[in-house]
Short mmCIF file of N, CA, C and O in Angstrom, two decimals:
data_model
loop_
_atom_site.label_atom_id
_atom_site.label_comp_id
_atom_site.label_asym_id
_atom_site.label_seq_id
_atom_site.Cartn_x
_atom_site.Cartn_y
_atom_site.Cartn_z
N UNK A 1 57.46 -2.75 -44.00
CA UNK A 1 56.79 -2.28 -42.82
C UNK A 1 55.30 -2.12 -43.10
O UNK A 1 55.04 -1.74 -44.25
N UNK A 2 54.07 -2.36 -42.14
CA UNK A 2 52.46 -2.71 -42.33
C UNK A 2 52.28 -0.75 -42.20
O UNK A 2 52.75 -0.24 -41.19
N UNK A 3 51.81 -0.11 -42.93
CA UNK A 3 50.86 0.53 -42.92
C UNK A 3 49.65 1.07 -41.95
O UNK A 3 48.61 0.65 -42.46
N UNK A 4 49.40 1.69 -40.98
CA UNK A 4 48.24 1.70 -40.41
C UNK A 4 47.60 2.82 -40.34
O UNK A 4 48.11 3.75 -40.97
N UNK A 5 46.45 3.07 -39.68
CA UNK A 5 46.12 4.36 -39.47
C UNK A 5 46.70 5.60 -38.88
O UNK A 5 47.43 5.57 -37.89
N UNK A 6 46.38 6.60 -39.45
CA UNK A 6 47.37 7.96 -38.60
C UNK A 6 49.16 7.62 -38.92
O UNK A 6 50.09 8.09 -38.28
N UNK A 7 49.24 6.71 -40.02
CA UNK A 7 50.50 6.76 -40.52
C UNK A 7 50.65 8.41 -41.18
O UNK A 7 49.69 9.17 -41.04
N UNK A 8 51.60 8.78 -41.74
CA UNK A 8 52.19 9.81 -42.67
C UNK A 8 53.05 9.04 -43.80
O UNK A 8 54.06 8.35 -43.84
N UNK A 9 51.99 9.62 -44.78
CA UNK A 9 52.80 8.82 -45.80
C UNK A 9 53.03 9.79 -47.17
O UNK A 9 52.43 10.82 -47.49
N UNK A 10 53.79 9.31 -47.64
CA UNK A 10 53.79 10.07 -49.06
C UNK A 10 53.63 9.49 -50.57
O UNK A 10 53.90 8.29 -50.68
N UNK A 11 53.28 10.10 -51.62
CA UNK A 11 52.85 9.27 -52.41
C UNK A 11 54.18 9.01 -53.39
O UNK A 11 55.01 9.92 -53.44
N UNK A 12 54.43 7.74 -54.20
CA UNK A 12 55.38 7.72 -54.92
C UNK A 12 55.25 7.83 -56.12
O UNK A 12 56.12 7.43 -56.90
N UNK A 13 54.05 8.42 -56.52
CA UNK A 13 53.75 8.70 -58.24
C UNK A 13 52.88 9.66 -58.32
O UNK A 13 52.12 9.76 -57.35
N UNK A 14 52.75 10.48 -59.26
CA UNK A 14 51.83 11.66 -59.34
C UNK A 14 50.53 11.08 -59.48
O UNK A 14 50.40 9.86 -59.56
N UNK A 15 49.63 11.81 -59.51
CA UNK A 15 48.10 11.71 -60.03
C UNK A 15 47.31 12.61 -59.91
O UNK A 15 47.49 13.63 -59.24
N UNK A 16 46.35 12.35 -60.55
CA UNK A 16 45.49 13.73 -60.74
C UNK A 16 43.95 13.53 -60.12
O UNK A 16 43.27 12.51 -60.23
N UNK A 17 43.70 14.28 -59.70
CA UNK A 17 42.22 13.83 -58.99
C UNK A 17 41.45 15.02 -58.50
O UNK A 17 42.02 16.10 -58.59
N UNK A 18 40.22 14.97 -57.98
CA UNK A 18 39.91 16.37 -57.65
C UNK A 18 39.95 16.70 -56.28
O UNK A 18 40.05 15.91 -55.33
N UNK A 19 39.86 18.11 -56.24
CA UNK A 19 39.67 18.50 -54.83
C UNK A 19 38.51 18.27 -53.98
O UNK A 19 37.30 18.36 -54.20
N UNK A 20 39.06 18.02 -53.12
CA UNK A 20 37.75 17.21 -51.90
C UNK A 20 36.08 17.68 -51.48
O UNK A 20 35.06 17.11 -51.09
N UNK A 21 36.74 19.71 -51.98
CA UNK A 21 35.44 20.22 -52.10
C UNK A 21 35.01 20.64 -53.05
O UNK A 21 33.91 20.41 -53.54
N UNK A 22 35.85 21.32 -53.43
CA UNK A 22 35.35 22.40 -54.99
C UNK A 22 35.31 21.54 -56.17
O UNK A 22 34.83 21.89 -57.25
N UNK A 23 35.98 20.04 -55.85
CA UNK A 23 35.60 19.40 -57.36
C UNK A 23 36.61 19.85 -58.36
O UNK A 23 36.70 19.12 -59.35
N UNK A 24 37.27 20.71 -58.33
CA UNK A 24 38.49 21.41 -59.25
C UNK A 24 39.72 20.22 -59.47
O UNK A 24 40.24 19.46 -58.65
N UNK A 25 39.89 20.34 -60.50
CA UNK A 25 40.72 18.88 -61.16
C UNK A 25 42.30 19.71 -60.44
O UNK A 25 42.71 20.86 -60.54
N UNK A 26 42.86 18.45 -59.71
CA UNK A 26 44.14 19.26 -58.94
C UNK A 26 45.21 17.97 -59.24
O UNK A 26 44.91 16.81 -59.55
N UNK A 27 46.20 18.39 -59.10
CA UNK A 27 47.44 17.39 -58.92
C UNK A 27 48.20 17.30 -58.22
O UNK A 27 48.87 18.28 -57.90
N UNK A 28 48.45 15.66 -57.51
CA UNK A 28 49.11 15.26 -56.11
C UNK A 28 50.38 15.10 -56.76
O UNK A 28 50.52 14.47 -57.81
N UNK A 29 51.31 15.67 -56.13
CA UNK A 29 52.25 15.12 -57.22
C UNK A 29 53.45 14.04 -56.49
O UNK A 29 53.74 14.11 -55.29
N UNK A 30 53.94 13.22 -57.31
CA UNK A 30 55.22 12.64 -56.45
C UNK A 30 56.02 13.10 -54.88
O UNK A 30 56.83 14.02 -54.79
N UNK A 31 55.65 12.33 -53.85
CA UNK A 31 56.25 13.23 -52.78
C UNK A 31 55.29 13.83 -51.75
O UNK A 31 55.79 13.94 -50.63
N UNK A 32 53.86 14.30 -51.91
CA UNK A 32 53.08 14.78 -51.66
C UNK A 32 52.79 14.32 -50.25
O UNK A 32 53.07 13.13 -50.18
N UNK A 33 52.33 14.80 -49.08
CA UNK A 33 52.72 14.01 -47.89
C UNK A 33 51.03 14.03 -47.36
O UNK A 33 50.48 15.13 -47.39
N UNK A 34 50.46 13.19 -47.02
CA UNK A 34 48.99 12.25 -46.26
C UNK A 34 48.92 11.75 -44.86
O UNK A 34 49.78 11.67 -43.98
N UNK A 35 47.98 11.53 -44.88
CA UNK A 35 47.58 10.79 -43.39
C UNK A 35 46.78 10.08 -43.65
O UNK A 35 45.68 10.51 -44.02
N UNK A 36 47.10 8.43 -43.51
CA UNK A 36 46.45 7.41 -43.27
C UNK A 36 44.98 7.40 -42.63
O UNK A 36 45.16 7.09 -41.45
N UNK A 37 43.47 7.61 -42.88
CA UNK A 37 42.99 7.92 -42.25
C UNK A 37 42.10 6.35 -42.14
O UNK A 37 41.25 6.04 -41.30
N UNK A 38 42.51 5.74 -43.00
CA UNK A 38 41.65 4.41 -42.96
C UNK A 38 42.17 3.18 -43.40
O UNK A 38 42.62 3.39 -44.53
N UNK A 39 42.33 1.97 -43.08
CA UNK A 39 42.74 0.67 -43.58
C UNK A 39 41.63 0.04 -44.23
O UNK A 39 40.67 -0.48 -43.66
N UNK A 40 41.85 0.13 -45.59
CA UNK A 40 40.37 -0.86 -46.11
C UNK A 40 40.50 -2.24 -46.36
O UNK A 40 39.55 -2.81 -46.90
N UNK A 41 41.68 -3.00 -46.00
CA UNK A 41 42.08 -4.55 -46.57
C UNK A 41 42.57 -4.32 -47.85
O UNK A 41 42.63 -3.37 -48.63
N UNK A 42 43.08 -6.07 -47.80
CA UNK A 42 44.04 -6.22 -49.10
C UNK A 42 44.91 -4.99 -49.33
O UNK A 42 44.90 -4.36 -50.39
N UNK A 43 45.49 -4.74 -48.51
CA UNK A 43 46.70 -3.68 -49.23
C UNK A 43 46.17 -2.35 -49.66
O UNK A 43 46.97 -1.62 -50.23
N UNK A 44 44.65 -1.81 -49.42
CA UNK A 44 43.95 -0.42 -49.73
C UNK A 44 44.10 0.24 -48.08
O UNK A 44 44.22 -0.24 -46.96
N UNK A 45 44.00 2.04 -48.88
CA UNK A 45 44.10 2.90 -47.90
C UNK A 45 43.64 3.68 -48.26
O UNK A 45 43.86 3.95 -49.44
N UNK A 46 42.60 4.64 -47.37
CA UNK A 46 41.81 6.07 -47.54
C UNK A 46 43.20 6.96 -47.05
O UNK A 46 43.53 7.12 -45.87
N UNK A 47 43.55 7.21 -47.62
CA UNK A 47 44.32 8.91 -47.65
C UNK A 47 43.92 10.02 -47.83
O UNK A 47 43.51 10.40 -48.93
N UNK A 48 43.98 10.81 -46.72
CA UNK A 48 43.75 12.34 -46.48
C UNK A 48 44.70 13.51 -46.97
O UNK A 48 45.55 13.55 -46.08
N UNK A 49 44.99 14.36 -47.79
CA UNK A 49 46.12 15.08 -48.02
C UNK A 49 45.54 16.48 -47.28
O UNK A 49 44.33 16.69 -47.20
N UNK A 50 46.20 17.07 -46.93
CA UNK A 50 45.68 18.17 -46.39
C UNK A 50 46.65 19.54 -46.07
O UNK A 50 47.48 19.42 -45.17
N UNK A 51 46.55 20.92 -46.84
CA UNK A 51 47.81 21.99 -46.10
C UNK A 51 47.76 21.88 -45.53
O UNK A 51 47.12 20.95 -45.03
N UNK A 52 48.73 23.14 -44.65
CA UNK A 52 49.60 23.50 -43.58
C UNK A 52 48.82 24.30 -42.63
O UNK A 52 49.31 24.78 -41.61
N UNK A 53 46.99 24.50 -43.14
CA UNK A 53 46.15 24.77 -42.41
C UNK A 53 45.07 23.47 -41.84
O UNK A 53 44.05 23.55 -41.15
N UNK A 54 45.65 22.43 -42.36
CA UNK A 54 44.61 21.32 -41.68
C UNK A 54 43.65 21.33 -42.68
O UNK A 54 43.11 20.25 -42.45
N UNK A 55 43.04 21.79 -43.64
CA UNK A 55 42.17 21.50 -44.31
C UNK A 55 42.15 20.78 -45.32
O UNK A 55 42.80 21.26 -46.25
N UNK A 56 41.54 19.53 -45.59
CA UNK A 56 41.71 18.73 -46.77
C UNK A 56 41.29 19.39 -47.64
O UNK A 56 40.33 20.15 -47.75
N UNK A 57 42.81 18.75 -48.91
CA UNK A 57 42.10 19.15 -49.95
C UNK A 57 41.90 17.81 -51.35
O UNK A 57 41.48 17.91 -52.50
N UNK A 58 42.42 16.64 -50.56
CA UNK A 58 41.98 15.17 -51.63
C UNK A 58 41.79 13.86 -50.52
O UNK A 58 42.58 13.61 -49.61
N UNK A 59 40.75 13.22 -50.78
CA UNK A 59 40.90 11.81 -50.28
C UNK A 59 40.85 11.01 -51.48
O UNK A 59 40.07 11.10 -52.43
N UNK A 60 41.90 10.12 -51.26
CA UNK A 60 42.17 9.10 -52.13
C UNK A 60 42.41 7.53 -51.54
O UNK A 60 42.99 7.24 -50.50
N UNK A 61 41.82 6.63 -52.45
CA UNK A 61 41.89 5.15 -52.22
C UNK A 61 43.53 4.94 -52.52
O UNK A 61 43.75 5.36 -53.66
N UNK A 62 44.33 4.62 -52.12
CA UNK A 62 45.12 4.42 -52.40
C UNK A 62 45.97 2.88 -52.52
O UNK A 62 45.70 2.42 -51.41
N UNK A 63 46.81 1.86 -53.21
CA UNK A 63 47.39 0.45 -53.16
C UNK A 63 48.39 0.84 -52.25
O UNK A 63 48.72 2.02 -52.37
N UNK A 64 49.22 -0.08 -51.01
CA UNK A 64 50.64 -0.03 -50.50
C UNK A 64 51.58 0.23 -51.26
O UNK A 64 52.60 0.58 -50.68
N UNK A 65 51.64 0.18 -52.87
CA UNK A 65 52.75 -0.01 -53.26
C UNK A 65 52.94 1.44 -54.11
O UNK A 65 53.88 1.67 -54.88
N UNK A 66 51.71 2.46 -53.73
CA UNK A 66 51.68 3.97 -53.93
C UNK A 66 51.99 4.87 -52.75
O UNK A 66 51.84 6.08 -52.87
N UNK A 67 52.43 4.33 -51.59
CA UNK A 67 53.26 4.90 -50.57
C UNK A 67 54.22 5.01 -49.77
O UNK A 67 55.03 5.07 -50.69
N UNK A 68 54.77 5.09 -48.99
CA UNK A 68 56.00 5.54 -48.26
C UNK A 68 55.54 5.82 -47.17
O UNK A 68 54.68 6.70 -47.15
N UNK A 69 55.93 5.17 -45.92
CA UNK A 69 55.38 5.57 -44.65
C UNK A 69 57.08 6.69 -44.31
O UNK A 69 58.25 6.40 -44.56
N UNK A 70 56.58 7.76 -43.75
CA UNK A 70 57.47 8.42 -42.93
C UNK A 70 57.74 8.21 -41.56
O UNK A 70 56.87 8.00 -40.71
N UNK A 71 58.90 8.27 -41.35
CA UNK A 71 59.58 7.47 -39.82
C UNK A 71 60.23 9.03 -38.65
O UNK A 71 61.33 9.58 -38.73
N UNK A 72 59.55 9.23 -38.08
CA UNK A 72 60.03 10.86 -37.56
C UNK A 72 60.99 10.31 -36.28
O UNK A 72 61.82 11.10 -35.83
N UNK A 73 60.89 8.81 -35.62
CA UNK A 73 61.82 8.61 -34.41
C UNK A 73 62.48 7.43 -35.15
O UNK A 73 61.87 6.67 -35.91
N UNK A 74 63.72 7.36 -34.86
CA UNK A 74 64.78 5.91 -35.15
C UNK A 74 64.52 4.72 -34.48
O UNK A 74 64.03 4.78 -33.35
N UNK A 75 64.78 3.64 -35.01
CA UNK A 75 64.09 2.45 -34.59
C UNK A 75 65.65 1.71 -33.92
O UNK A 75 66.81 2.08 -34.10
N UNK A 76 65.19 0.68 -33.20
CA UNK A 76 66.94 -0.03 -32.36
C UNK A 76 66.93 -1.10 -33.29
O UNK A 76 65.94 -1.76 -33.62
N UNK A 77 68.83 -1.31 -33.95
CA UNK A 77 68.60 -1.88 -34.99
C UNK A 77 68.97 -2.90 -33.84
O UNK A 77 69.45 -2.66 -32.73
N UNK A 78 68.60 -4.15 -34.44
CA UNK A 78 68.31 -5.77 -33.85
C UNK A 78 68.46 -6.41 -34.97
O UNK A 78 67.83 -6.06 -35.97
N UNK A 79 69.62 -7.80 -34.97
CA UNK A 79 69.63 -8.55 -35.87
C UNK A 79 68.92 -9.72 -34.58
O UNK A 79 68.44 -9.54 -33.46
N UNK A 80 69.22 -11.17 -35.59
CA UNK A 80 68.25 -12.62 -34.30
C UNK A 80 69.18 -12.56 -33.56
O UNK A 80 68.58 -13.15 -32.66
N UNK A 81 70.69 -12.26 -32.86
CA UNK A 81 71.72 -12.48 -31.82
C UNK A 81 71.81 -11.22 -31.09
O UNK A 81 72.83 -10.70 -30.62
N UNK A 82 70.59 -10.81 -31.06
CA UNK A 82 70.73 -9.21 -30.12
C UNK A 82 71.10 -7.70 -31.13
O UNK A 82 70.99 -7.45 -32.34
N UNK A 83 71.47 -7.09 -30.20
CA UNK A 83 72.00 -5.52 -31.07
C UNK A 83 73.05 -5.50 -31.95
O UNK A 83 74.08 -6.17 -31.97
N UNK A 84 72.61 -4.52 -32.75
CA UNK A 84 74.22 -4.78 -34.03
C UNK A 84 75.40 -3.60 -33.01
O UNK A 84 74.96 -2.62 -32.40
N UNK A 85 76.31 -3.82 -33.02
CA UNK A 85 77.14 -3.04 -32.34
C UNK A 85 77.48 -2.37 -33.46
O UNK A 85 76.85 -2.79 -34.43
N UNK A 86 78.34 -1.37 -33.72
CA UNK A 86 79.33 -0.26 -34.47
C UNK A 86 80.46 -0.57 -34.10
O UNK A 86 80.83 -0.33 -32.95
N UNK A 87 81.45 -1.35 -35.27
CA UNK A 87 82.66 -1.35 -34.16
C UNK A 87 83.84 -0.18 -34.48
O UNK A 87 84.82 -0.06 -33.74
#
């Protein structure tokens, strides 16, 4: 699935980097949940991490293959001959 902006994503490996303001060496760890805030090509992404107050506290460049988009509504499954039934 493509990636875009205002996705929610999470990261699939730890890392260490600093905080967005204070500069204080912090760690994102496995799992850690973002917002897509930018598409840079080739497979790069500006990621925003931010608490449960809205305030960032890392932006990171991030590769596709360091995230996980989160899916909050179910998608209609479709094979090429229409809907998959349940039988």
């Amino acid at each position: 699935m493509q990636i875009k902006e205002l996705d929610i994503v999470v990261l699939t490996e730890t890392r260490i980097t600093k905080h967005f303001e204070t500069g204080e060496v912090i760690l994102l760890q496995q799992g850690q949940v973002g917002t897509v805030v930018m598409e840079l090509g080739n497979n790069m992404f500006e990621v925003e991490f931010a608490g449960r107050d809205g305030i960032p506290y890392a932006m990171e460049t991030l590769a596709l293959q360091q995230l996980i988009v989160l899916h909050q509504q179910p998608f209609v499954a479709q094979n090429e001959t229409g809907l998959f039934e349940i039988a």
